[in-house]
Amino acid sequence: MAKLQVGVVSPEREIWSGEADMVIAKTVEGEIGIMPNHAPVIGVLVEGGVLRVKRGGDNDLVAAVHGGFISVAANEVSILAEAAELGSEVDVAAAKDALQRAQAAIEASQDDADAQLEAKRNTARLRAAGEEV
């Protein structure tokens, strides 16, 4: 069976690359699932989304992805994220603390765009780490 060649990068570093059976990402138009032989597509990733890379017998790779693009062509999937973090790298305690601070700031001022962005990012980080939010 055909495999996908997947690369996940951010401006800071290459997050992960390898073979996969399926990639699931959240775009501004909704969630998209990519399997081998998928039609070419380019999508805009949402802020605070969770990327899931299904790798057959291996555990799924899960990452918090904060904006960017997904490009699919000829069984190659490129995730070009503004920022991304593998679920295994997330400092859960720090993410929970940051989420609580952001939620408190939102309660104080519904118009606090920075706090709303911080809440989205830390919610995604916790989901990527496998935590209930």
XYZ file of C-alpha atoms in Angstrom:
133
model
C 0.000 0.000 0.000
C 1.190 3.509 -0.799
C 2.444 5.733 2.012
C 2.516 9.462 2.488
C 5.794 11.305 2.932
C 5.088 13.868 5.644
C 7.101 16.831 6.815
C 6.127 19.157 9.661
C 8.194 22.325 9.945
C 8.059 25.661 11.719
C 10.370 28.663 11.321
C 12.366 27.438 14.334
C 12.963 23.813 13.286
C 11.860 20.659 11.569
C 9.293 19.150 13.943
C 9.007 15.715 12.301
C 9.327 13.922 8.985
C 8.609 10.384 7.912
C 6.093 8.001 6.389
C 2.426 7.884 7.336
C -0.829 6.210 6.385
C -2.991 9.271 7.059
C -2.760 12.903 8.148
C -5.610 14.742 9.867
C -5.432 18.526 10.225
C -7.847 21.336 10.983
C -8.072 24.053 8.360
C -10.126 27.223 8.276
C -12.611 25.310 6.091
C -12.868 22.362 8.488
C -11.038 19.171 9.339
C -9.263 17.435 6.468
C -8.055 13.847 6.248
C -5.305 13.036 3.774
C -4.638 9.470 2.625
C -2.305 8.192 -0.111
C -3.264 9.263 -3.638
C -5.230 12.263 -2.347
C -5.884 15.028 -4.858
C -3.522 18.003 -4.626
C -4.702 20.582 -2.127
C -3.462 23.623 -0.233
C -5.161 24.703 2.981
C -4.761 27.311 5.706
C -4.340 25.806 9.170
C -6.323 27.221 12.072
C -4.727 28.826 15.083
C -4.655 26.335 17.951
C -5.324 23.209 15.889
C -4.209 19.657 16.556
C -2.422 17.673 13.854
C -2.614 13.869 13.911
C -0.293 11.701 11.800
C -1.329 8.042 11.688
C 1.746 5.861 11.245
C 0.376 2.332 10.946
C 1.640 0.115 13.761
C 3.413 2.986 15.506
C 1.680 5.375 17.872
C 0.058 8.359 16.225
C 2.142 11.503 16.118
C 0.147 14.371 17.643
C 1.182 18.020 17.547
C -0.284 21.381 18.460
C -0.137 23.537 15.336
C -0.631 27.287 15.437
C -1.462 28.626 11.997
C 0.318 28.032 8.734
C -0.420 25.917 5.689
C -0.861 22.316 4.567
C 0.165 21.320 1.067
C -0.588 17.951 -0.536
C 0.753 16.715 -3.887
C 1.962 13.340 -5.206
C 1.730 11.580 -1.807
C 3.775 14.318 -0.133
C 2.230 16.288 2.721
C 3.948 19.429 3.941
C 2.792 21.130 7.125
C 4.282 24.615 7.223
C 3.315 25.859 10.674
C 3.795 29.318 12.132
C 4.502 27.450 15.387
C 4.162 23.785 16.344
C 4.946 21.500 19.253
C 4.795 17.722 19.528
C 2.421 16.461 22.195
C 5.320 14.607 23.823
C 7.205 17.908 24.242
C 4.406 19.811 25.981
C 5.016 20.924 29.560
C 1.518 20.034 30.770
C 1.722 21.943 34.063
C 2.926 25.120 32.329
C 0.232 24.806 29.631
C -2.506 24.363 32.256
C -1.226 27.386 34.174
C -1.067 29.515 31.009
C -4.591 28.416 30.037
C -5.945 29.386 33.467
C -4.296 32.821 33.239
C -5.695 33.349 29.735
C -9.199 32.310 30.832
C -9.034 34.722 33.767
C -7.991 37.537 31.432
C -10.869 36.684 29.070
C -13.340 36.780 31.983
C -12.021 40.219 32.905
C -12.207 41.502 29.323
C -14.001 39.641 26.537
C -12.166 41.836 24.013
C -8.685 40.635 25.049
C -7.496 39.176 21.724
C -4.105 38.189 23.133
C -5.735 36.190 25.922
C -8.074 34.482 23.446
C -5.105 33.514 21.266
C -3.202 32.249 24.310
C -6.221 30.179 25.391
C -6.496 28.572 21.926
C -2.792 27.764 21.819
C -2.675 26.217 25.281
C -5.879 24.243 24.710
C -4.265 22.768 21.576
C -1.046 22.041 23.470
C -2.964 20.162 26.166
C -5.002 18.186 23.604
C -1.808 17.259 21.763
C -0.372 16.013 25.058
C -3.470 13.836 25.562
C -4.933 15.907 28.380
C -8.642 16.537 28.862
C -9.535 20.197 28.439
